[in-house]
Short mmCIF file of N, CA, C and O in Angstrom, two decimals:
data_model
loop_
_atom_site.label_atom_id
_atom_site.label_comp_id
_atom_site.label_asym_id
_atom_site.label_seq_id
_atom_site.Cartn_x
_atom_site.Cartn_y
_atom_site.Cartn_z
N UNK A 1 -11.44 -17.62 0.92
CA UNK A 1 -12.30 -18.21 0.61
C UNK A 1 -12.14 -16.92 -0.96
O UNK A 1 -11.50 -16.29 -1.50
N UNK A 2 -13.10 -17.06 -2.35
CA UNK A 2 -13.36 -16.22 -3.38
C UNK A 2 -14.21 -16.33 -3.90
O UNK A 2 -15.18 -17.13 -4.22
N UNK A 3 -14.33 -15.46 -4.39
CA UNK A 3 -15.34 -15.28 -5.30
C UNK A 3 -15.74 -15.45 -6.18
O UNK A 3 -17.29 -16.28 -7.31
N UNK A 4 -15.21 -16.14 -6.51
CA UNK A 4 -14.80 -17.62 -8.31
C UNK A 4 -14.93 -18.77 -7.87
O UNK A 4 -13.51 -19.39 -7.27
N UNK A 5 -16.32 -19.30 -8.90
CA UNK A 5 -15.94 -21.01 -7.92
C UNK A 5 -14.88 -21.83 -9.56
O UNK A 5 -14.95 -22.95 -8.08
N UNK A 6 -14.46 -21.37 -10.13
CA UNK A 6 -13.18 -21.97 -10.56
C UNK A 6 -11.85 -21.85 -9.80
O UNK A 6 -11.23 -22.93 -9.91
N UNK A 7 -11.42 -20.69 -8.80
CA UNK A 7 -10.53 -20.13 -8.36
C UNK A 7 -10.16 -21.35 -6.95
O UNK A 7 -9.80 -21.92 -6.66
N UNK A 8 -11.67 -21.82 -6.30
CA UNK A 8 -11.75 -22.67 -5.20
C UNK A 8 -12.13 -23.98 -5.81
O UNK A 8 -11.16 -24.65 -5.26
N UNK A 9 -11.89 -23.38 -6.55
CA UNK A 9 -11.77 -25.87 -7.96
C UNK A 9 -10.52 -26.04 -7.86
O UNK A 9 -10.45 -26.41 -7.26
N UNK A 10 -10.40 -24.77 -8.43
CA UNK A 10 -8.25 -25.08 -8.00
C UNK A 10 -7.58 -25.44 -6.70
O UNK A 10 -6.78 -26.38 -6.53
N UNK A 11 -8.11 -24.48 -5.38
CA UNK A 11 -7.20 -25.07 -4.04
C UNK A 11 -8.09 -25.97 -4.01
O UNK A 11 -6.79 -27.06 -3.78
N UNK A 12 -9.23 -26.91 -4.40
CA UNK A 12 -9.67 -27.92 -3.62
C UNK A 12 -8.93 -28.87 -4.90
O UNK A 12 -8.92 -30.29 -3.80
N UNK A 13 -9.10 -29.07 -5.57
CA UNK A 13 -7.89 -30.53 -6.64
C UNK A 13 -6.69 -30.54 -6.18
O UNK A 13 -6.02 -31.73 -5.72
N UNK A 14 -5.42 -29.72 -5.05
CA UNK A 14 -4.68 -29.76 -4.20
C UNK A 14 -4.89 -30.55 -3.21
O UNK A 14 -3.29 -30.75 -2.64
N UNK A 15 -6.48 -31.25 -2.75
CA UNK A 15 -6.41 -31.90 -1.71
C UNK A 15 -5.21 -31.44 -0.51
O UNK A 15 -5.08 -32.92 -0.05
N UNK A 16 -5.72 -30.11 -0.20
CA UNK A 16 -4.45 -29.53 0.93
C UNK A 16 -5.25 -30.24 2.37
O UNK A 16 -6.35 -29.91 2.98
N UNK A 17 -3.98 -30.30 3.53
CA UNK A 17 -4.96 -30.87 4.55
C UNK A 17 -5.69 -29.72 5.56
O UNK A 17 -4.58 -28.54 5.41
N UNK A 18 -6.66 -29.87 6.38
CA UNK A 18 -6.10 -28.61 7.09
C UNK A 18 -7.12 -27.39 6.20
O UNK A 18 -6.54 -26.28 6.95
N UNK A 19 -7.14 -27.51 5.68
CA UNK A 19 -7.79 -26.36 4.77
C UNK A 19 -8.85 -25.44 4.40
O UNK A 19 -10.01 -27.09 3.94
N UNK A 20 -9.67 -25.97 4.53
CA UNK A 20 -11.15 -24.99 3.67
C UNK A 20 -11.41 -23.81 2.59
O UNK A 20 -10.57 -23.01 3.08
N UNK A 21 -11.95 -24.00 1.77
CA UNK A 21 -12.10 -24.22 0.96
C UNK A 21 -13.26 -23.22 0.34
O UNK A 21 -13.97 -24.53 1.13
N UNK A 22 -13.94 -22.20 0.23
CA UNK A 22 -15.16 -21.67 -0.08
C UNK A 22 -15.37 -21.19 -1.53
O UNK A 22 -15.18 -20.26 -0.67
N UNK A 23 -17.02 -21.32 -1.90
CA UNK A 23 -17.12 -19.63 -3.06
C UNK A 23 -18.24 -19.20 -2.01
O UNK A 23 -18.93 -19.26 -1.70
N UNK A 24 -17.50 -17.61 -1.64
CA UNK A 24 -18.49 -16.55 -0.97
C UNK A 24 -17.65 -14.99 -1.45
O UNK A 24 -16.83 -14.82 -1.55
N UNK A 25 -18.29 -14.08 -1.23
CA UNK A 25 -18.26 -12.41 -1.57
C UNK A 25 -18.42 -12.54 0.79
O UNK A 25 -18.60 -13.28 0.64
N UNK A 26 -17.19 -11.16 0.59
CA UNK A 26 -17.30 -11.54 1.30
C UNK A 26 -17.69 -10.33 2.41
O UNK A 26 -17.54 -9.12 2.05
N UNK A 27 -19.21 -10.56 3.02
CA UNK A 27 -19.50 -8.57 3.45
C UNK A 27 -20.38 -9.50 4.41
O UNK A 27 -19.93 -10.74 4.77
N UNK A 28 -20.84 -8.64 5.24
CA UNK A 28 -21.40 -8.83 6.81
C UNK A 28 -22.63 -10.17 6.54
O UNK A 28 -22.57 -10.85 6.92
N UNK A 29 -22.93 -10.27 5.49
CA UNK A 29 -24.03 -11.04 5.78
C UNK A 29 -23.36 -12.32 5.31
O UNK A 29 -23.81 -13.28 6.35
N UNK A 30 -22.36 -11.83 4.15
CA UNK A 30 -22.06 -13.44 4.25
C UNK A 30 -22.21 -14.41 6.27
O UNK A 30 -21.28 -15.95 5.96
N UNK A 31 -20.68 -13.30 6.29
CA UNK A 31 -20.24 -14.02 7.09
C UNK A 31 -20.81 -14.05 8.64
O UNK A 31 -20.76 -14.92 9.21
N UNK A 32 -22.07 -13.23 8.99
CA UNK A 32 -23.32 -13.40 9.29
C UNK A 32 -23.79 -14.42 9.40
O UNK A 32 -23.86 -15.74 10.54
N UNK A 33 -24.47 -14.84 8.31
CA UNK A 33 -25.19 -16.13 8.19
C UNK A 33 -24.71 -17.48 7.82
O UNK A 33 -25.57 -18.28 7.51
N UNK A 34 -23.30 -17.49 7.34
CA UNK A 34 -22.98 -18.72 6.37
C UNK A 34 -22.04 -19.64 7.39
O UNK A 34 -21.22 -19.29 8.43
N UNK A 35 -21.83 -20.96 7.38
CA UNK A 35 -21.99 -21.98 8.84
C UNK A 35 -20.22 -21.82 8.35
O UNK A 35 -19.68 -22.17 9.31
N UNK A 36 -19.91 -21.80 6.89
CA UNK A 36 -18.27 -21.98 6.69
C UNK A 36 -17.48 -20.52 7.63
O UNK A 36 -16.40 -21.42 8.27
N UNK A 37 -17.81 -19.35 8.08
CA UNK A 37 -17.81 -18.98 8.68
C UNK A 37 -17.61 -18.98 9.82
O UNK A 37 -16.42 -18.37 11.08
N UNK A 38 -19.02 -19.97 10.83
CA UNK A 38 -18.16 -19.74 11.91
C UNK A 38 -17.36 -20.80 12.77
O UNK A 38 -17.42 -20.09 13.76
N UNK A 39 -16.54 -21.33 12.50
CA UNK A 39 -16.01 -22.22 13.27
C UNK A 39 -14.59 -21.08 13.60
O UNK A 39 -13.69 -20.61 14.40
N UNK A 40 -14.01 -19.58 12.33
CA UNK A 40 -13.54 -18.69 12.65
C UNK A 40 -12.20 -18.66 11.65
O UNK A 40 -11.26 -20.50 11.28
N UNK A 41 -10.77 -17.93 11.49
CA UNK A 41 -9.73 -18.59 10.99
C UNK A 41 -8.64 -18.82 11.28
O UNK A 41 -8.42 -17.80 12.86
N UNK A 42 -7.30 -19.42 11.79
CA UNK A 42 -6.04 -18.70 12.54
C UNK A 42 -6.00 -18.54 11.35
O UNK A 42 -4.94 -18.07 11.78
N UNK A 43 -5.94 -18.52 10.31
CA UNK A 43 -5.02 -17.53 9.20
C UNK A 43 -5.44 -17.07 7.81
O UNK A 43 -6.43 -18.67 6.93
N UNK A 44 -5.16 -16.18 7.07
CA UNK A 44 -6.72 -15.36 6.09
C UNK A 44 -5.38 -15.14 5.02
O UNK A 44 -4.65 -14.38 5.77
N UNK A 45 -5.26 -14.64 4.44
CA UNK A 45 -4.20 -14.79 3.18
C UNK A 45 -4.62 -13.96 2.49
O UNK A 45 -5.40 -14.69 1.66
N UNK A 46 -4.48 -13.09 1.90
CA UNK A 46 -5.39 -12.06 0.98
C UNK A 46 -3.46 -11.72 0.00
O UNK A 46 -3.12 -10.74 0.49
N UNK A 47 -3.68 -11.77 -0.58
CA UNK A 47 -2.26 -12.50 -2.03
C UNK A 47 -2.76 -11.19 -3.54
O UNK A 47 -3.64 -12.16 -3.80
N UNK A 48 -2.50 -8.94 -3.38
CA UNK A 48 -2.89 -9.17 -5.10
C UNK A 48 -4.03 -8.70 -5.73
O UNK A 48 -3.98 -8.87 -6.48
N UNK A 49 -5.12 -8.83 -3.73
CA UNK A 49 -6.41 -9.21 -3.89
C UNK A 49 -6.68 -7.81 -3.79
O UNK A 49 -8.05 -7.61 -4.23
N UNK A 50 -6.37 -7.57 -2.28
CA UNK A 50 -7.15 -6.11 -2.26
C UNK A 50 -7.87 -5.33 -2.82
O UNK A 50 -8.21 -3.74 -2.29
N UNK A 51 -6.28 -4.67 -3.31
CA UNK A 51 -6.61 -3.02 -4.44
C UNK A 51 -7.35 -3.20 -5.69
O UNK A 51 -8.49 -2.50 -5.25
N UNK A 52 -8.76 -4.43 -5.22
CA UNK A 52 -9.08 -4.67 -6.65
C UNK A 52 -10.97 -4.86 -5.60
O UNK A 52 -11.61 -4.91 -6.25
N UNK A 53 -10.54 -4.45 -4.95
CA UNK A 53 -11.98 -4.81 -3.48
C UNK A 53 -12.42 -3.79 -3.24
O UNK A 53 -12.93 -2.84 -3.69
N UNK A 54 -13.55 -4.01 -4.68
CA UNK A 54 -14.81 -3.02 -4.29
C UNK A 54 -14.85 -1.77 -2.53
O UNK A 54 -15.12 -0.94 -2.80
N UNK A 55 -15.04 -2.65 -1.84
CA UNK A 55 -14.34 -1.82 -0.56
C UNK A 55 -13.40 -2.10 0.21
O UNK A 55 -14.13 -3.44 1.24
N UNK A 56 -12.16 -2.28 -0.13
CA UNK A 56 -10.62 -3.02 1.09
C UNK A 56 -10.84 -3.27 2.30
O UNK A 56 -10.73 -3.51 3.17
N UNK A 57 -11.71 -1.33 2.94
CA UNK A 57 -11.86 -1.46 4.47
C UNK A 57 -12.42 -2.43 5.35
O UNK A 57 -12.82 -2.77 5.67
N UNK A 58 -13.63 -2.23 5.10
CA UNK A 58 -14.78 -3.15 5.18
C UNK A 58 -14.62 -4.60 4.40
O UNK A 58 -14.72 -4.54 5.64
N UNK A 59 -14.13 -4.85 3.59
CA UNK A 59 -13.75 -6.37 3.68
C UNK A 59 -12.41 -6.47 4.72
O UNK A 59 -13.03 -7.39 5.57
N UNK A 60 -11.30 -5.59 4.98
CA UNK A 60 -10.13 -5.97 5.80
C UNK A 60 -11.58 -6.25 7.67
O UNK A 60 -11.21 -6.58 8.23
N UNK A 61 -12.31 -4.71 7.77
CA UNK A 61 -13.47 -5.65 8.78
C UNK A 61 -14.26 -6.67 8.46
O UNK A 61 -13.84 -7.47 10.58
N UNK A 62 -14.85 -6.86 7.72
CA UNK A 62 -15.03 -7.84 8.18
C UNK A 62 -14.14 -9.50 7.82
O UNK A 62 -14.51 -10.49 9.08
N UNK A 63 -13.17 -9.74 7.82
CA UNK A 63 -11.82 -10.65 7.78
C UNK A 63 -11.94 -10.58 9.54
O UNK A 63 -11.28 -11.30 9.68
N UNK A 64 -11.27 -8.46 10.58
CA UNK A 64 -11.25 -9.50 11.04
C UNK A 64 -11.70 -10.13 12.50
O UNK A 64 -11.90 -10.18 13.35
N UNK A 65 -13.73 -10.07 11.97
CA UNK A 65 -14.24 -10.74 12.76
C UNK A 65 -14.29 -12.13 13.04
O UNK A 65 -14.72 -12.77 13.80
N UNK A 66 -13.60 -12.77 11.93
CA UNK A 66 -13.66 -14.58 11.74
C UNK A 66 -12.33 -14.31 11.60
O UNK A 66 -12.68 -15.43 12.19
N UNK A 67 -11.75 -13.44 12.65
CA UNK A 67 -10.20 -13.78 12.22
C UNK A 67 -9.98 -15.02 14.04
O UNK A 67 -11.20 -14.52 14.92
N UNK A 68 -9.32 -16.59 14.35
CA UNK A 68 -9.52 -16.72 15.61
C UNK A 68 -8.45 -15.93 17.02
O UNK A 68 -8.26 -15.13 16.17
N UNK A 69 -9.29 -15.77 18.33
CA UNK A 69 -7.48 -15.41 19.33
C UNK A 69 -6.62 -15.27 18.80
O UNK A 69 -5.52 -14.02 18.46
N UNK A 70 -5.85 -16.22 18.79
CA UNK A 70 -3.96 -16.18 18.15
C UNK A 70 -3.93 -16.28 16.13
O UNK A 70 -3.24 -16.98 15.63
N UNK A 71 -5.88 -16.02 15.59
CA UNK A 71 -5.14 -15.92 14.10
C UNK A 71 -4.42 -15.00 13.84
O UNK A 71 -3.86 -13.94 13.89
N UNK A 72 -4.49 -14.74 12.61
CA UNK A 72 -3.47 -13.30 11.34
C UNK A 72 -3.71 -13.48 9.85
O UNK A 72 -3.55 -14.22 9.95
N UNK A 73 -3.52 -11.48 10.10
CA UNK A 73 -3.86 -11.58 8.89
C UNK A 73 -2.41 -11.17 7.92
O UNK A 73 -2.24 -11.00 8.24
N UNK A 74 -2.90 -11.76 6.44
CA UNK A 74 -0.77 -11.79 5.59
C UNK A 74 -2.50 -10.84 5.10
O UNK A 74 -2.92 -11.37 3.53
N UNK A 75 -1.22 -10.14 4.38
CA UNK A 75 -1.97 -9.82 2.40
C UNK A 75 -0.04 -8.63 2.01
O UNK A 75 0.17 -8.21 2.61
N UNK A 76 -1.01 -9.45 0.52
CA UNK A 76 0.17 -8.66 0.02
C UNK A 76 -0.56 -8.38 -0.92
O UNK A 76 -1.00 -8.01 -1.66
N UNK A 77 0.49 -6.96 -1.31
CA UNK A 77 0.79 -6.14 -2.34
C UNK A 77 1.05 -5.68 -2.95
O UNK A 77 1.96 -5.65 -2.83
N UNK A 78 0.96 -5.18 -4.45
CA UNK A 78 1.98 -3.95 -5.18
C UNK A 78 1.60 -3.12 -4.36
O UNK A 78 0.74 -2.50 -3.50
N UNK A 79 3.52 -2.05 -4.77
CA UNK A 79 2.90 -1.15 -3.29
C UNK A 79 2.76 0.34 -4.61
O UNK A 79 3.29 0.67 -5.80
N UNK A 80 1.70 1.28 -4.33
CA UNK A 80 1.71 2.45 -5.44
C UNK A 80 2.86 3.36 -5.58
O UNK A 80 3.15 3.46 -5.05
N UNK A 81 2.91 3.00 -6.12
CA UNK A 81 3.81 4.62 -7.12
C UNK A 81 3.08 5.88 -6.92
O UNK A 81 3.93 6.60 -7.30
N UNK A 82 1.48 5.96 -6.99
CA UNK A 82 0.51 6.98 -7.12
C UNK A 82 1.33 7.63 -7.63
O UNK A 82 0.06 9.17 -7.71
N UNK A 83 0.96 6.99 -9.01
CA UNK A 83 1.05 7.00 -10.06
C UNK A 83 -0.10 7.34 -10.94
O UNK A 83 -1.09 7.58 -11.83
N UNK A 84 -1.30 6.23 -10.08
CA UNK A 84 -2.02 5.35 -10.53
C UNK A 84 -3.39 4.96 -9.80
O UNK A 84 -2.29 4.75 -8.98
N UNK A 85 -3.94 4.88 -9.86
CA UNK A 85 -4.82 3.31 -8.59
C UNK A 85 -4.78 2.13 -8.58
O UNK A 85 -4.71 1.78 -8.01
N UNK A 86 -3.23 1.80 -9.46
CA UNK A 86 -2.86 1.20 -8.77
C UNK A 86 -1.34 0.25 -7.84
O UNK A 86 -1.14 0.70 -7.47
N UNK A 87 -1.88 -0.40 -6.74
CA UNK A 87 -1.62 -0.79 -5.90
C UNK A 87 -1.60 -0.11 -4.32
O UNK A 87 -2.81 0.23 -4.96
N UNK A 88 -1.58 -0.90 -3.80
CA UNK A 88 -1.89 -0.07 -1.94
C UNK A 88 -0.51 0.98 -1.36
O UNK A 88 0.90 0.93 -1.88
N UNK A 89 -1.34 1.14 -0.85
CA UNK A 89 0.29 2.67 -0.12
C UNK A 89 -0.08 1.15 1.31
O UNK A 89 -1.12 1.39 2.42
N UNK A 90 1.54 2.39 2.01
CA UNK A 90 1.11 1.61 3.25
C UNK A 90 0.36 1.98 5.04
O UNK A 90 -0.34 1.47 5.82
N UNK A 91 0.67 3.26 4.55
CA UNK A 91 -0.56 3.78 5.41
C UNK A 91 -1.84 3.89 5.09
O UNK A 91 -2.57 3.71 5.99
N UNK A 92 -2.25 3.43 4.29
CA UNK A 92 -4.03 2.37 3.99
C UNK A 92 -4.61 1.17 4.46
O UNK A 92 -4.73 0.97 5.25
N UNK A 93 -2.63 0.67 4.48
CA UNK A 93 -3.71 -0.70 4.87
C UNK A 93 -2.81 -0.79 6.20
O UNK A 93 -4.59 -0.92 7.34
N UNK A 94 -1.86 0.17 6.94
CA UNK A 94 -2.07 1.11 8.88
C UNK A 94 -3.48 0.94 8.62
O UNK A 94 -3.74 0.40 9.95
N UNK A 95 -4.00 2.21 7.41
CA UNK A 95 -5.55 2.48 8.66
C UNK A 95 -6.43 1.57 8.61
O UNK A 95 -7.26 1.40 9.43
N UNK A 96 -6.38 0.80 7.37
CA UNK A 96 -7.75 -0.66 7.82
C UNK A 96 -7.70 -1.79 8.82
O UNK A 96 -8.58 -1.14 9.75
N UNK A 97 -6.57 -2.12 9.03
CA UNK A 97 -6.04 -2.49 9.87
C UNK A 97 -6.12 -1.40 11.28
O UNK A 97 -7.42 -2.50 12.20
N UNK A 98 -6.25 -0.83 11.77
CA UNK A 98 -6.70 0.30 13.11
C UNK A 98 -7.76 -0.02 13.15
O UNK A 98 -8.95 -0.42 14.29
N UNK A 99 -8.46 0.56 11.85
CA UNK A 99 -10.08 0.10 12.11
C UNK A 99 -11.02 -0.37 12.06
O UNK A 99 -11.34 -0.72 12.27
N UNK A 100 -10.62 -1.95 11.22
CA UNK A 100 -11.03 -3.12 12.02
C UNK A 100 -10.50 -3.67 13.26
O UNK A 100 -10.00 -5.11 13.31
N UNK A 101 -9.76 -2.71 13.52
CA UNK A 101 -9.76 -3.47 15.25
C UNK A 101 -8.62 -4.72 15.58
O UNK A 101 -8.97 -5.44 16.33
N UNK A 102 -6.96 -4.96 14.90
CA UNK A 102 -7.00 -5.33 13.77
C UNK A 102 -5.43 -4.60 15.07
O UNK A 102 -4.69 -4.13 14.78
N UNK A 103 -5.19 -5.76 15.38
CA UNK A 103 -2.74 -5.54 16.05
C UNK A 103 -1.33 -5.34 15.27
O UNK A 103 -2.24 -7.16 14.42
N UNK A 104 -0.79 -4.44 14.72
CA UNK A 104 -0.29 -3.53 13.55
C UNK A 104 0.68 -4.88 13.96
O UNK A 104 1.19 -4.73 15.76
N UNK A 105 1.22 -5.79 13.36
CA UNK A 105 2.60 -6.73 13.50
C UNK A 105 3.15 -6.48 12.72
O UNK A 105 4.61 -5.39 13.21
N UNK A 106 3.47 -5.55 11.02
CA UNK A 106 4.60 -4.52 10.36
C UNK A 106 3.43 -4.72 9.20
O UNK A 106 1.80 -5.44 8.79
N UNK A 107 3.29 -4.37 8.66
CA UNK A 107 3.43 -3.50 7.20
C UNK A 107 4.56 -3.04 6.51
O UNK A 107 5.23 -1.52 7.05
N UNK A 108 4.98 -3.03 5.90
CA UNK A 108 6.14 -3.36 4.42
C UNK A 108 7.11 -3.45 3.34
O UNK A 108 5.92 -4.43 3.46
N UNK A 109 7.66 -3.08 2.61
CA UNK A 109 7.91 -2.80 1.55
C UNK A 109 9.16 -3.70 2.30
O UNK A 109 9.50 -4.29 2.29
N UNK A 110 8.54 -5.49 0.75
CA UNK A 110 8.85 -6.15 1.71
C UNK A 110 10.01 -6.90 0.93
O UNK A 110 11.41 -8.07 0.93
N UNK A 111 9.89 -6.55 -0.42
CA UNK A 111 10.79 -7.27 -1.54
C UNK A 111 10.11 -6.28 -2.71
O UNK A 111 9.43 -6.01 -2.91
N UNK A 112 11.28 -6.18 -3.72
CA UNK A 112 10.52 -6.63 -5.20
C UNK A 112 10.79 -7.53 -6.36
O UNK A 112 11.36 -8.14 -6.53
N UNK A 113 9.65 -7.50 -7.78
CA UNK A 113 9.51 -8.34 -8.52
C UNK A 113 9.44 -7.67 -9.04
O UNK A 113 8.74 -6.56 -10.00
N UNK A 114 10.72 -8.87 -10.59
CA UNK A 114 10.51 -7.52 -11.45
C UNK A 114 9.14 -8.42 -12.95
O UNK A 114 9.36 -9.40 -12.98
N UNK A 115 8.99 -7.26 -13.84
CA UNK A 115 8.45 -7.05 -14.40
C UNK A 115 9.14 -6.32 -15.32
O UNK A 115 9.14 -5.36 -16.05
N UNK A 116 9.35 -7.26 -17.00
CA UNK A 116 9.59 -6.11 -17.79
C UNK A 116 10.26 -4.95 -18.16
O UNK A 116 10.67 -3.99 -18.86
N UNK A 117 11.47 -6.14 -17.05
CA UNK A 117 12.53 -4.78 -16.91
C UNK A 117 12.72 -3.51 -15.73
O UNK A 117 13.26 -2.73 -15.73
N UNK A 118 10.44 -3.76 -15.83
CA UNK A 118 10.36 -2.71 -13.79
C UNK A 118 10.35 -3.27 -12.88
O UNK A 118 10.46 -4.65 -12.46
N UNK A 119 11.72 -2.94 -11.57
CA UNK A 119 11.07 -3.44 -10.06
C UNK A 119 9.80 -3.23 -10.14
O UNK A 119 9.94 -1.54 -9.90
N UNK A 120 8.74 -3.32 -9.61
CA UNK A 120 8.74 -3.33 -8.68
C UNK A 120 7.29 -3.69 -7.33
O UNK A 120 7.48 -4.69 -6.98
N UNK A 121 7.72 -3.60 -6.41
CA UNK A 121 8.03 -3.70 -5.34
C UNK A 121 6.43 -3.92 -3.88
O UNK A 121 5.56 -3.22 -4.45
N UNK A 122 6.65 -5.18 -3.69
CA UNK A 122 5.71 -6.17 -2.93
C UNK A 122 5.57 -5.98 -1.74
O UNK A 122 6.68 -5.58 -0.27
N UNK A 123 4.45 -5.38 -1.28
CA UNK A 123 4.58 -4.26 0.54
C UNK A 123 3.56 -6.00 1.00
O UNK A 123 2.74 -6.66 0.70
N UNK A 124 3.61 -6.48 2.40
CA UNK A 124 4.13 -7.53 2.72
C UNK A 124 3.07 -6.57 4.32
O UNK A 124 3.22 -6.37 5.46
N UNK A 125 1.32 -6.70 4.24
CA UNK A 125 1.37 -6.46 5.59
C UNK A 125 0.71 -7.76 6.94
O UNK A 125 -0.05 -8.18 6.62
N UNK A 126 1.15 -7.65 8.13
CA UNK A 126 0.37 -9.04 8.55
C UNK A 126 -0.47 -8.91 10.17
O UNK A 126 0.07 -7.10 10.73
N UNK A 127 -1.33 -8.87 10.45
CA UNK A 127 -2.06 -7.83 11.43
C UNK A 127 -2.68 -9.97 12.00
O UNK A 127 -3.47 -10.76 11.40
N UNK A 128 -3.28 -8.95 13.51
CA UNK A 128 -4.34 -9.87 14.09
C UNK A 128 -5.41 -9.87 15.64
O UNK A 128 -5.28 -8.00 15.48
N UNK A 129 -5.53 -10.40 15.54
CA UNK A 129 -7.00 -9.64 16.55
C UNK A 129 -5.47 -8.90 17.48
O UNK A 129 -5.30 -9.41 18.67
N UNK A 130 -7.21 -7.64 18.41
CA UNK A 130 -6.32 -7.20 19.72
C UNK A 130 -6.59 -8.44 20.88
O UNK A 130 -7.22 -8.60 21.27
#
């Protein structure tokens, strides 16, 4: 799911099997009314996007409602340095998972990426339905 039709087209051009892709905003109305959400998801991956969402916590709640019983939500984001609004904190991810009634499997810094001689830590959060 992406709000950008171009990003969805890029994914669809890969012709991946057992992958559904569609353009939508993740909000209560789209989750409730769109047939694309009705079968649920086995895996939801949010990669370097959650910090840019208008309401991260609400979006995680909506996504949690679309997970199948054995499904997993995997979130990748940059670890916040605390000096600006860029990135996420472990506490914020844990709180969002908890408030969305998700079982946190883990949230931790998993590696670092080097950009312009600066090492930037990457967080990974994994959760499943309760």
